[in-house]
Short mmCIF file of C-alpha atoms in Angstrom, two decimals:
data_model
loop_
_atom_site.label_atom_id
_atom_site.label_comp_id
_atom_site.label_asym_id
_atom_site.label_seq_id
_atom_site.Cartn_x
_atom_site.Cartn_y
_atom_site.Cartn_z
CA MET A 547 -19.14 -18.43 12.78
CA ILE A 548 -21.73 -18.84 10.08
CA SER A 549 -19.80 -21.69 8.57
CA ALA A 550 -18.77 -23.55 11.71
CA PRO A 551 -19.68 -27.10 10.81
CA THR A 552 -22.90 -28.30 12.39
CA ARG A 553 -23.52 -31.94 13.05
CA ARG A 554 -25.58 -32.13 9.86
CA HIS A 555 -22.71 -30.71 7.80
CA VAL A 556 -20.31 -33.13 9.42
CA LEU A 557 -22.48 -36.09 8.57
CA ALA A 558 -23.29 -34.84 5.09
CA GLY A 559 -19.61 -34.28 4.44
CA ALA A 560 -18.75 -37.73 5.72
CA ALA A 561 -21.45 -39.34 3.62
CA ALA A 562 -20.38 -37.54 0.50
CA LEU A 563 -16.78 -38.59 1.06
CA ALA A 564 -17.68 -42.18 1.63
CA VAL A 565 -19.86 -42.52 -1.44
CA THR A 566 -18.57 -40.37 -4.27
CA PRO A 567 -15.76 -37.91 -4.90
CA MET A 568 -18.24 -35.02 -4.76
CA VAL A 569 -15.81 -32.89 -2.82
CA ARG A 570 -13.29 -32.85 -5.62
CA PRO A 571 -14.01 -29.27 -6.73
CA ALA A 572 -13.30 -27.98 -3.23
CA SER A 573 -10.09 -30.00 -3.04
CA ALA A 574 -8.98 -28.76 -6.43
CA GLN A 575 -9.48 -25.16 -5.38
CA ALA A 576 -7.76 -25.72 -2.09
CA SER A 577 -4.70 -27.05 -3.82
CA ALA A 578 -4.60 -24.25 -6.42
CA ARG A 579 -1.13 -22.76 -6.39
CA VAL A 580 -0.65 -19.03 -6.22
CA VAL A 581 2.77 -17.46 -6.43
CA VAL A 582 3.21 -13.90 -5.16
CA ILE A 583 6.30 -12.02 -6.32
CA GLY A 584 7.19 -9.17 -3.96
CA GLY A 585 6.66 -8.84 -0.20
CA GLY A 586 5.77 -5.16 0.14
CA PHE A 587 2.46 -3.62 1.16
CA ALA A 588 0.65 -5.08 -1.86
CA GLY A 589 2.25 -8.51 -2.11
CA ALA A 590 2.33 -9.38 1.59
CA THR A 591 -1.30 -8.28 2.01
CA CYS A 592 -2.43 -10.37 -0.93
CA ALA A 593 -0.39 -13.43 0.13
CA ARG A 594 -1.96 -13.44 3.59
CA LYS A 595 -5.49 -13.16 2.23
CA LEU A 596 -5.00 -15.86 -0.38
CA HIS A 597 -3.56 -18.15 2.26
CA ARG A 598 -6.57 -17.53 4.50
CA ALA A 599 -8.78 -18.49 1.58
CA GLY A 600 -7.19 -21.93 1.68
CA LEU A 601 -4.93 -21.56 -1.33
CA LYS A 602 -1.37 -22.83 -1.54
CA VAL A 603 0.64 -19.61 -1.48
CA THR A 604 4.35 -19.10 -2.13
CA LEU A 605 5.78 -15.64 -1.53
CA VAL A 606 8.92 -14.94 -3.55
CA GLU A 607 10.92 -12.25 -1.77
CA PRO A 608 14.72 -12.17 -1.56
CA SER A 609 14.96 -9.67 1.32
CA ALA A 610 14.73 -11.04 4.85
CA SER A 611 12.90 -7.91 5.96
CA TYR A 612 10.90 -5.08 4.48
CA ILE A 613 11.80 -1.47 5.17
CA SER A 614 8.76 0.77 4.84
CA CYS A 615 8.89 3.91 2.73
CA PRO A 616 5.89 5.44 4.52
CA PHE A 617 7.28 7.36 7.50
CA SER A 618 10.85 7.10 6.18
CA ASN A 619 10.81 10.88 5.69
CA ALA A 620 10.45 11.08 9.47
CA VAL A 621 13.71 9.11 9.69
CA LEU A 622 15.36 11.80 7.54
CA GLY A 623 13.95 14.45 9.88
CA GLY A 624 15.50 12.67 12.88
CA LEU A 625 12.07 11.80 14.30
CA ARG A 626 12.30 8.01 13.90
CA GLU A 627 14.88 5.28 13.45
CA LEU A 628 15.10 2.92 10.50
CA LYS A 629 14.51 -0.06 12.77
CA ASP A 630 11.00 1.31 13.46
CA GLN A 631 10.42 1.00 9.71
CA THR A 632 11.56 -2.60 9.47
CA PHE A 633 9.24 -5.61 9.29
CA THR A 634 9.92 -9.31 8.82
CA TYR A 635 7.96 -12.14 7.21
CA GLU A 636 7.99 -14.27 10.36
CA ALA A 637 4.25 -13.92 10.95
CA LEU A 638 3.48 -14.89 7.35
CA VAL A 639 5.68 -17.98 7.59
CA ARG A 640 4.11 -18.88 10.95
CA GLU A 641 0.69 -18.73 9.32
CA GLY A 642 1.82 -21.29 6.76
CA ILE A 643 2.78 -19.18 3.75
CA ALA A 644 5.75 -20.71 1.93
CA LEU A 645 8.55 -18.15 1.63
CA ALA A 646 11.00 -18.43 -1.26
CA PRO A 647 13.79 -16.11 -0.07
CA ILE A 648 15.29 -15.62 -3.49
CA GLU A 649 14.88 -13.40 -6.51
CA ALA A 650 12.37 -14.21 -9.25
CA LYS A 651 14.39 -14.30 -12.47
CA ALA A 652 11.83 -14.99 -15.18
CA ILE A 653 8.14 -15.63 -15.79
CA ASP A 654 6.85 -18.04 -18.41
CA GLY A 655 3.24 -16.90 -18.64
CA ASP A 656 2.24 -19.57 -21.15
CA ALA A 657 3.68 -22.46 -19.13
CA ARG A 658 2.57 -20.70 -15.91
CA ARG A 659 5.86 -20.98 -14.09
CA VAL A 660 8.33 -18.66 -12.39
CA THR A 661 12.06 -19.31 -12.60
CA LEU A 662 13.92 -18.44 -9.42
CA GLY A 663 17.46 -17.15 -9.01
CA ASP A 664 18.81 -20.61 -8.27
CA GLY A 665 17.25 -22.07 -11.43
CA ALA A 666 14.37 -23.73 -9.59
CA SER A 667 10.96 -23.53 -11.19
CA LEU A 668 7.72 -22.64 -9.39
CA PRO A 669 4.51 -23.60 -11.19
CA TYR A 670 1.38 -21.56 -10.53
CA ASP A 671 -2.30 -21.44 -11.36
CA ARG A 672 -2.37 -17.68 -10.75
CA LEU A 673 0.57 -15.33 -10.34
CA ILE A 674 0.44 -12.11 -8.32
CA LEU A 675 3.07 -9.64 -9.41
CA ALA A 676 3.84 -6.98 -6.81
CA PRO A 677 7.42 -5.93 -7.55
CA GLY A 678 7.06 -2.28 -6.57
CA ILE A 679 9.28 0.23 -8.34
CA ASP A 680 12.75 0.30 -9.76
CA ILE A 681 14.80 3.45 -10.10
CA ARG A 682 15.39 4.31 -13.76
CA PHE A 683 19.11 4.80 -13.78
CA ASP A 684 18.78 5.51 -17.51
CA GLY A 685 16.22 8.24 -16.86
CA LEU A 686 18.35 11.25 -15.90
CA GLN A 687 21.69 12.15 -17.42
CA GLY A 688 24.53 11.73 -14.94
CA TYR A 689 22.46 9.73 -12.47
CA ASP A 690 23.56 6.10 -12.22
CA GLN A 691 24.02 3.66 -9.36
CA ALA A 692 27.38 5.21 -8.42
CA ALA A 693 25.87 8.72 -8.44
CA SER A 694 23.21 7.54 -5.98
CA GLU A 695 25.98 6.98 -3.43
CA VAL A 696 26.74 10.72 -3.58
CA LEU A 697 23.29 12.07 -4.36
CA PRO A 698 21.00 9.52 -2.69
CA HIS A 699 17.50 8.91 -4.03
CA ALA A 700 16.27 7.39 -0.75
CA TRP A 701 13.12 6.41 -2.67
CA LYS A 702 13.52 2.81 -1.59
CA ALA A 703 13.87 2.95 2.17
CA GLY A 704 16.98 1.38 3.65
CA PRO A 705 20.69 2.20 3.30
CA GLN A 706 19.79 5.10 0.99
CA THR A 707 17.65 6.63 3.76
CA SER A 708 20.48 6.29 6.27
CA LEU A 709 22.96 7.81 3.81
CA LEU A 710 20.80 10.88 3.19
CA ARG A 711 20.24 11.35 6.91
CA ARG A 712 23.97 11.17 7.63
CA GLN A 713 24.59 13.78 4.93
CA LEU A 714 21.99 16.09 6.47
CA GLU A 715 23.54 15.64 9.90
CA ALA A 716 27.02 16.39 8.54
CA MET A 717 25.95 19.51 6.63
CA ASP A 718 27.05 22.88 8.02
CA ASP A 719 24.49 25.46 9.09
CA GLY A 720 23.75 27.70 6.12
CA GLY A 721 23.91 24.87 3.60
CA THR A 722 21.49 24.22 0.77
CA VAL A 723 19.61 20.94 0.41
CA VAL A 724 18.47 20.41 -3.18
CA ILE A 725 15.69 17.92 -3.93
CA SER A 726 14.78 17.08 -7.51
CA ALA A 727 11.22 15.77 -7.95
CA PRO A 728 10.21 13.72 -11.00
CA ASN A 729 7.30 14.01 -13.38
CA ASN A 730 4.23 11.81 -12.83
CA PRO A 731 3.71 8.94 -12.36
CA PHE A 732 5.96 7.97 -9.47
CA ARG A 733 5.78 6.29 -6.05
CA CYS A 734 4.14 8.39 -3.33
CA PRO A 735 3.06 11.63 -5.06
CA PRO A 736 3.18 13.80 -1.89
CA GLY A 737 6.45 12.18 -0.78
CA PRO A 738 8.96 14.73 -2.09
CA TYR A 739 7.07 17.56 -0.40
CA GLU A 740 6.68 15.77 2.91
CA ARG A 741 10.40 15.09 2.69
CA ALA A 742 11.19 18.77 2.12
CA SER A 743 8.96 19.59 5.11
CA LEU A 744 10.57 17.20 7.57
CA ILE A 745 14.09 18.11 6.42
CA ALA A 746 13.11 21.75 7.01
CA HIS A 747 11.86 20.79 10.46
CA TYR A 748 15.25 19.25 11.23
CA LEU A 749 17.13 22.24 9.81
CA LYS A 750 14.97 24.81 11.60
CA THR A 751 15.78 23.03 14.86
CA HIS A 752 19.49 22.38 14.27
CA LYS A 753 20.76 24.51 11.36
CA PRO A 754 18.37 27.44 11.00
CA ARG A 755 20.34 29.38 8.34
CA SER A 756 19.99 26.51 5.85
CA LYS A 757 17.66 26.21 2.86
CA VAL A 758 15.69 23.54 1.03
CA LEU A 759 15.33 23.99 -2.72
CA ILE A 760 12.90 21.75 -4.61
CA LEU A 761 13.46 21.54 -8.36
CA ASP A 762 10.36 20.02 -9.90
CA ALA A 763 9.70 18.48 -13.33
CA LYS A 764 6.01 19.42 -13.06
CA ASP A 765 3.89 22.49 -12.38
CA ALA A 766 1.53 21.01 -9.82
CA PHE A 767 1.84 18.44 -7.05
CA SER A 768 -0.21 16.53 -4.50
CA LYS A 769 -1.68 18.58 -1.61
CA GLN A 770 0.11 21.59 -3.12
CA SER A 771 -1.91 24.42 -1.58
CA LEU A 772 -1.78 22.79 1.86
CA PHE A 773 1.96 22.22 1.69
CA THR A 774 2.64 25.71 0.37
CA ALA A 775 0.58 27.40 3.09
CA ALA A 776 2.07 25.25 5.84
CA TRP A 777 5.65 25.87 4.65
CA LYS A 778 5.13 29.60 4.92
CA GLU A 779 3.49 29.28 8.31
CA LEU A 780 6.04 26.87 9.81
CA TYR A 781 9.28 27.53 7.96
CA GLY A 782 9.04 31.05 6.53
CA GLU A 783 11.31 31.28 3.49
CA MET A 784 13.32 28.16 4.25
CA ILE A 785 11.66 26.02 1.53
CA GLU A 786 11.70 27.21 -2.06
CA TRP A 787 9.83 25.32 -4.76
CA VAL A 788 10.64 25.84 -8.45
CA GLY A 789 8.13 24.27 -10.84
CA LEU A 790 8.54 23.20 -14.45
CA SER A 791 7.55 26.49 -16.06
CA ALA A 792 9.90 28.43 -13.80
CA GLY A 793 12.81 26.22 -14.91
CA GLY A 794 12.58 23.53 -12.25
CA LYS A 795 13.08 20.50 -14.47
CA VAL A 796 16.45 18.89 -13.79
CA THR A 797 17.95 17.61 -17.04
CA GLU A 798 21.32 16.46 -15.74
CA VAL A 799 23.21 16.01 -12.49
CA ASP A 800 26.93 16.14 -11.83
CA PRO A 801 27.62 14.05 -8.75
CA GLY A 802 31.27 15.18 -8.60
CA SER A 803 30.31 18.78 -7.85
CA LYS A 804 26.83 17.96 -6.49
CA THR A 805 25.33 20.15 -9.18
CA PHE A 806 21.77 20.00 -10.50
CA ILE A 807 21.48 21.30 -14.05
CA THR A 808 18.16 22.63 -15.35
CA GLU A 809 17.21 24.20 -18.67
CA PHE A 810 17.60 27.57 -16.95
CA GLY A 811 20.75 27.20 -14.89
CA LYS A 812 22.82 25.30 -12.35
CA HIS A 813 22.23 24.73 -8.64
CA ARG A 814 25.03 23.51 -6.40
CA ALA A 815 23.91 21.47 -3.42
CA ASP A 816 25.53 20.86 -0.08
CA VAL A 817 23.23 17.87 0.22
CA GLY A 818 21.55 16.63 -2.94
CA ASN A 819 18.57 14.28 -3.10
CA VAL A 820 17.65 13.06 -6.57
CA ILE A 821 14.19 11.53 -6.75
CA PRO A 822 14.61 10.06 -10.21
CA PRO A 823 12.13 8.73 -12.76
CA GLN A 824 10.87 5.24 -11.93
CA ARG A 825 9.26 2.21 -13.53
CA ALA A 826 7.75 -1.08 -12.42
CA GLY A 827 10.15 -3.51 -10.75
CA ALA A 828 12.54 -5.25 -13.16
CA ILE A 829 10.71 -8.59 -13.35
CA ALA A 830 7.60 -6.82 -14.72
CA VAL A 831 9.67 -5.24 -17.46
CA THR A 832 11.77 -8.28 -18.44
CA SER A 833 8.70 -10.52 -18.52
CA GLY A 834 6.81 -8.11 -20.77
CA ILE A 835 4.03 -7.43 -18.28
CA ALA A 836 4.92 -3.72 -18.24
CA ASP A 837 4.11 -1.79 -21.41
CA GLN A 838 6.17 0.91 -23.13
CA THR A 839 5.47 3.31 -20.24
CA GLY A 840 7.39 1.03 -17.88
CA TRP A 841 4.24 0.31 -15.83
CA CYS A 842 1.72 -2.55 -16.00
CA PRO A 843 -1.74 -2.05 -17.49
CA ILE A 844 -4.40 -4.09 -15.67
CA ASP A 845 -8.06 -4.99 -15.75
CA PRO A 846 -9.65 -2.83 -13.04
CA VAL A 847 -11.94 -5.59 -11.74
CA THR A 848 -9.49 -8.49 -11.51
CA PHE A 849 -6.10 -6.71 -11.62
CA GLU A 850 -5.19 -9.22 -14.34
CA ALA A 851 -2.42 -7.93 -16.58
CA ARG A 852 -3.54 -6.67 -19.99
CA GLN A 853 -0.33 -8.16 -21.37
CA HIS A 854 -0.90 -11.75 -20.19
CA ALA A 855 -3.67 -13.90 -18.71
CA GLY A 856 -3.15 -15.56 -15.35
CA ILE A 857 -0.89 -12.79 -14.02
CA HIS A 858 -2.30 -10.11 -11.71
CA VAL A 859 -0.44 -6.89 -10.92
CA ILE A 860 -0.98 -4.86 -7.75
CA GLY A 861 0.72 -1.99 -5.95
CA ASP A 862 3.09 0.61 -7.35
CA ALA A 863 3.91 -1.42 -10.48
CA ALA A 864 0.31 -1.31 -11.75
CA ILE A 865 -1.36 1.37 -13.83
CA ALA A 866 -4.29 1.86 -11.48
CA GLY A 867 -5.91 4.86 -13.17
CA GLY A 868 -6.78 7.49 -10.57
CA MET A 869 -5.29 5.54 -7.67
CA PRO A 870 -1.94 6.93 -6.55
CA LYS A 871 1.07 4.70 -5.93
CA SER A 872 0.69 4.61 -2.15
CA ALA A 873 0.94 1.99 0.59
CA PHE A 874 -2.76 2.36 1.37
CA SER A 875 -3.64 1.77 -2.29
CA ALA A 876 -1.33 -1.24 -2.36
CA ASN A 877 -2.98 -2.74 0.72
CA ALA A 878 -6.49 -2.12 -0.62
CA GLN A 879 -5.55 -3.57 -4.01
CA GLY A 880 -3.96 -6.61 -2.34
CA LYS A 881 -7.26 -7.42 -0.64
CA ALA A 882 -9.44 -6.75 -3.69
CA CYS A 883 -7.12 -8.79 -5.90
CA ALA A 884 -7.12 -11.70 -3.43
CA GLN A 885 -10.91 -11.63 -3.47
CA ALA A 886 -11.02 -11.64 -7.28
CA VAL A 887 -8.40 -14.38 -7.64
CA THR A 888 -10.07 -16.62 -5.05
CA LEU A 889 -13.40 -16.32 -6.83
CA MET A 890 -11.84 -16.86 -10.26
CA LEU A 891 -10.17 -20.06 -9.05
CA ARG A 892 -13.62 -21.23 -8.00
CA GLY A 893 -14.97 -20.47 -11.44
CA GLU A 894 -17.00 -17.51 -10.15
CA ALA A 895 -17.03 -13.99 -11.57
CA PRO A 896 -15.53 -11.42 -9.19
CA PRO A 897 -17.74 -8.45 -8.29
CA SER A 898 -16.87 -4.96 -9.48
CA PRO A 899 -14.74 -3.57 -6.65
CA LYS A 900 -14.61 -0.21 -4.97
CA LEU A 901 -11.24 0.86 -3.69
CA ILE A 902 -10.13 3.50 -1.24
CA ASN A 903 -6.93 5.44 -0.83
CA SER A 904 -6.04 7.65 2.07
CA CYS A 905 -2.67 9.15 2.61
CA TYR A 906 -1.33 11.38 5.37
CA SER A 907 1.69 13.61 5.09
CA LEU A 908 3.54 15.24 7.96
CA VAL A 909 4.55 18.84 7.43
CA ALA A 910 5.87 18.84 10.99
CA PRO A 911 5.67 16.27 13.80
CA ASP A 912 2.39 17.80 15.01
CA TYR A 913 1.07 19.01 11.65
CA GLY A 914 -0.59 16.44 9.40
CA ILE A 915 -2.53 16.80 6.15
CA SER A 916 -4.31 14.17 4.12
CA VAL A 917 -5.66 13.21 0.73
CA ALA A 918 -8.33 10.58 0.15
CA GLY A 919 -10.12 9.05 -2.81
CA VAL A 920 -12.64 6.37 -3.74
CA TYR A 921 -12.25 4.47 -7.02
CA GLN A 922 -14.26 2.09 -9.19
CA PRO A 923 -13.83 0.51 -12.61
CA ALA A 924 -14.87 2.80 -15.46
CA LYS A 925 -13.81 2.64 -19.09
CA GLY A 926 -11.22 -0.01 -18.34
CA LEU A 927 -9.49 1.91 -15.56
CA LEU A 928 -9.91 2.55 -11.85
CA ALA A 929 -11.54 5.98 -11.94
CA ASP A 930 -12.32 8.45 -9.17
CA VAL A 931 -15.87 8.23 -7.85
CA ALA A 932 -17.30 11.69 -8.48
CA GLY A 933 -18.12 13.74 -5.40
CA ALA A 934 -15.76 11.79 -3.16
CA GLY A 935 -12.13 12.37 -2.28
CA GLY A 936 -10.00 15.46 -1.87
CA VAL A 937 -7.59 16.99 0.58
CA SER A 938 -7.80 18.36 4.13
CA ALA A 939 -9.58 21.65 4.66
CA ALA A 940 -7.54 24.69 3.58
CA LYS A 941 -8.32 26.48 6.81
CA ALA A 942 -8.25 24.44 9.98
CA PRO A 943 -7.19 25.05 13.56
CA ALA A 944 -3.91 23.65 14.86
CA SER A 945 -5.88 20.99 16.74
CA VAL A 946 -7.10 19.49 13.44
CA ARG A 947 -3.57 19.43 11.98
CA ALA A 948 -2.34 17.81 15.21
CA ALA A 949 -5.15 15.26 15.05
CA GLU A 950 -4.24 14.34 11.48
CA ALA A 951 -0.60 13.94 12.53
CA SER A 952 -1.68 11.49 15.23
CA TYR A 953 -3.95 9.69 12.75
CA ALA A 954 -0.97 9.31 10.43
CA GLU A 955 0.93 7.49 13.13
CA ALA A 956 -2.12 5.38 14.02
CA TRP A 957 -2.57 4.47 10.37
CA PHE A 958 1.04 3.34 10.10
CA LYS A 959 0.73 1.12 13.14
CA THR A 960 -2.53 -0.44 11.96
CA ILE A 961 -1.64 -0.99 8.33
CA THR A 962 1.78 -2.49 9.01
CA HIS A 963 0.12 -4.88 11.44
CA ASP A 964 -2.49 -5.72 8.78
CA VAL A 965 0.24 -6.38 6.20
CA PHE A 966 3.05 -8.02 8.17
CA GLY A 967 1.30 -9.30 11.31
CA MET B 1 -14.97 -24.33 15.67
CA THR B 2 -16.84 -24.59 18.97
CA MET B 3 -19.69 -26.25 17.12
CA ALA B 4 -17.34 -28.81 15.65
CA GLY B 5 -16.01 -29.55 19.13
CA ARG B 6 -19.52 -29.98 20.48
CA ALA B 7 -20.45 -32.29 17.64
CA SER B 8 -17.54 -34.56 18.33
CA THR B 9 -18.43 -34.72 22.02
CA VAL B 10 -22.01 -35.63 21.21
CA LEU B 11 -21.18 -38.17 18.55
CA GLY B 12 -18.32 -39.79 20.35
CA ALA B 13 -14.75 -40.59 19.53
CA SER B 14 -15.48 -42.80 16.56
CA VAL B 15 -16.34 -39.85 14.36
CA LEU B 16 -13.50 -37.59 15.51
CA ALA B 17 -11.57 -38.21 12.35
CA LEU B 18 -14.56 -37.31 10.21
CA VAL B 19 -15.19 -34.19 12.25
CA SER B 20 -11.68 -32.93 11.77
CA LEU B 21 -11.93 -33.75 8.08
CA ALA B 22 -15.15 -31.77 7.86
CA GLY B 23 -13.46 -28.94 9.74
CA ALA B 24 -10.68 -28.93 7.19
CA LEU B 25 -13.21 -28.81 4.37
CA ALA B 26 -14.95 -25.88 6.03
CA GLN B 27 -11.71 -23.92 5.74
CA THR B 28 -11.36 -24.45 2.01
CA PRO B 29 -12.71 -21.85 -0.38
CA ALA B 30 -15.83 -24.01 -0.64
CA ALA B 31 -17.02 -22.29 2.54
CA PRO B 32 -17.79 -18.81 1.24
CA THR B 33 -18.36 -17.06 4.56
CA SER B 34 -15.73 -18.82 6.64
CA GLY B 35 -14.67 -16.56 9.50
CA ALA B 36 -11.06 -17.04 8.52
CA ALA B 37 -11.64 -15.76 4.99
CA ALA B 38 -14.65 -13.47 5.24
CA PHE B 39 -13.00 -11.06 2.84
CA ILE B 40 -14.02 -13.37 -0.02
CA THR B 41 -17.65 -12.27 0.25
CA SER B 42 -17.00 -8.74 1.52
CA PRO B 43 -19.00 -5.94 -0.14
CA PRO B 44 -17.10 -3.49 -2.36
CA GLY B 45 -14.89 -1.14 -0.36
CA ALA B 46 -15.26 -2.84 3.03
CA THR B 47 -11.85 -4.45 3.44
CA ALA B 48 -10.02 -1.19 2.70
CA CYS B 49 -11.48 0.37 5.89
CA LEU B 50 -9.30 -1.95 7.96
CA GLY B 51 -6.18 -0.25 6.63
CA CYS B 52 -6.86 2.49 9.21
CA HIS B 53 -9.38 0.92 11.60
CA GLY B 54 -7.69 -2.11 13.12
CA PRO B 55 -8.91 -4.66 15.63
CA GLU B 56 -7.59 -2.47 18.47
CA ALA B 57 -8.33 1.23 18.90
CA THR B 58 -5.50 3.69 18.26
CA ALA B 59 -5.92 7.42 17.76
CA LEU B 60 -8.37 6.10 15.15
CA PRO B 61 -11.36 4.15 16.42
CA SER B 62 -11.61 0.40 16.02
CA LEU B 63 -14.81 -0.74 14.37
CA ALA B 64 -14.67 -4.09 16.14
CA ARG B 65 -17.02 -3.19 18.96
CA LEU B 66 -19.45 -1.04 16.99
CA SER B 67 -22.82 -2.26 15.80
CA ALA B 68 -23.81 -2.22 12.14
CA ARG B 69 -26.27 0.55 12.99
CA ASP B 70 -23.51 2.68 14.60
CA ILE B 71 -21.25 2.34 11.57
CA GLU B 72 -24.07 2.94 9.10
CA THR B 73 -25.14 6.07 10.99
CA ALA B 74 -21.59 7.41 11.11
CA LEU B 75 -21.13 6.83 7.38
CA ALA B 76 -24.45 8.57 6.64
CA GLU B 77 -23.51 11.57 8.79
CA PHE B 78 -20.13 11.91 7.12
CA ARG B 79 -21.72 11.48 3.71
CA GLU B 80 -24.30 14.20 4.43
CA ASP B 81 -21.89 16.61 6.17
CA LYS B 82 -23.72 16.25 9.47
CA ARG B 83 -20.63 15.25 11.44
CA GLU B 84 -17.42 17.24 11.86
CA PRO B 85 -14.86 15.34 9.78
CA THR B 86 -11.16 15.33 9.14
CA LEU B 87 -11.03 12.71 6.36
CA MET B 88 -14.05 10.41 6.57
CA ASN B 89 -16.44 12.74 4.74
CA ARG B 90 -14.24 12.46 1.66
CA ILE B 91 -14.47 8.67 1.75
CA ALA B 92 -18.11 8.32 2.81
CA LYS B 93 -19.24 10.41 -0.18
CA GLY B 94 -17.89 7.67 -2.45
CA PHE B 95 -20.54 5.19 -1.33
CA THR B 96 -24.34 5.13 -1.66
CA ALA B 97 -26.59 4.55 1.36
CA GLU B 98 -27.08 0.97 0.23
CA GLU B 99 -23.36 0.31 -0.24
CA SER B 100 -22.64 1.90 3.15
CA LYS B 101 -25.21 -0.35 4.83
CA ALA B 102 -23.58 -3.45 3.35
CA ILE B 103 -20.15 -2.24 4.45
CA ALA B 104 -21.44 -1.47 7.96
CA GLU B 105 -22.96 -4.93 8.34
CA TRP B 106 -19.82 -6.65 7.14
CA LEU B 107 -17.52 -4.56 9.35
CA ALA B 108 -19.69 -5.10 12.42
CA ALA B 109 -19.39 -8.85 11.89
CA HIS B 110 -15.73 -9.05 10.93
CA ALA B 111 -13.71 -5.93 11.84
CA GLY B 112 -12.18 -7.52 14.93
CA LYS B 113 -11.27 -10.84 13.40
CA ALA B 114 -8.62 -10.20 10.73
CA PRO B 115 -11.05 -11.24 7.98
#
């Protein structure tokens, strides 16, 4: 509204055009080319914002649709269908974003161009890298692509989610579901524990003599006290968690016998879910934007990669300090990065951002818990703002847990609309 | 947009082309507070709120029909533990009174318009 052109602006603009090329800076900015690699929560958010800022945006994403990881544990619990998790890029294309439905093969950061799978070359003024995660099939002995067809990871939603659900449905009552959880950092820190919860919900309803065993490579996890208390309250002894110091770290899997091997012993699964170690999506690694950790260090104000100028990394692939690898973080980073990049293309310094994360987990369909945080740049990272953040109250009536469960669903509806239209 | 339309009516058909050209220019990044790209000048933290609070109310309230004063008051009450929270107290405590005021003003102006 503020900027709707008044008659004076119209005339001034016309005069300027007629006399001198004074508008050139605006035109130059408007034609600045931004390439976004990856159409998940981070990349799609950022692409839409940059397009609204008048920039020429190309989104490089080989998949015709995006299947959301948030709420995919509810698919495993039989509470939702995968189609409810699936979003297309139709709204983005309708808005005028150019979609390159092909894989990004290589980045030449010095020449500022991306090579696509068909050999075509996309030049850019700024590149947004939002490739999400890749499973490290070299990260756990015995766990390769073929093993994931027997012991699904289901950590990228899609066919893997459906496979794990079918296995749960086929399991006999009295079976044991084994979940191995990785060490930090990984996508969706509370995810393995929400998954255990919603699988237990399914089992309690359909196969009540069954068990869920979580073998964990760490001694503490997100929302731990809330999960632990709720498990006891809702599922009795059905869920057992074994942490690192109790011998929970899985060192090898044998897909043939569905066996999880730890330093302390062997656990045979009827259904096995390996949540393996992860790293930034392949393009970040092959282009050298990820460091030796497998993740991408960034400037906390601009999200520009420490490894190369002109390339900004957002979402799960980035090392975002205190911010967890969540969809909410990815969305918030997508917006803050779009703001920074737009201003940088205008030759202006971006302001120091503040970012928010909030993340709900379902322990049961009507039992939600949450974690939240506020972050700002400090000492070169995105650090927690002291005094803010934390998890849901330890003691709360059922009505509060039910409210948080309904907020979780509301959040999903709102954020997916914000990201995908 | 409505202003541009009015201008063209007033000035007549001969300047229509210039009006539409000016309209196009207004949508470039040169227009810092353009309604279509208000996020560019948003205060720190503000755009993240819309991840939960969309243009339409769900189980979570929309901020689109609230005044800046309403939002600022709510943030202050959550920040000072004067309102029964589930999650908002944990977020509100991350912002000063001044930052919250700026966020409230921006959200009141833009929360319903996909900024």
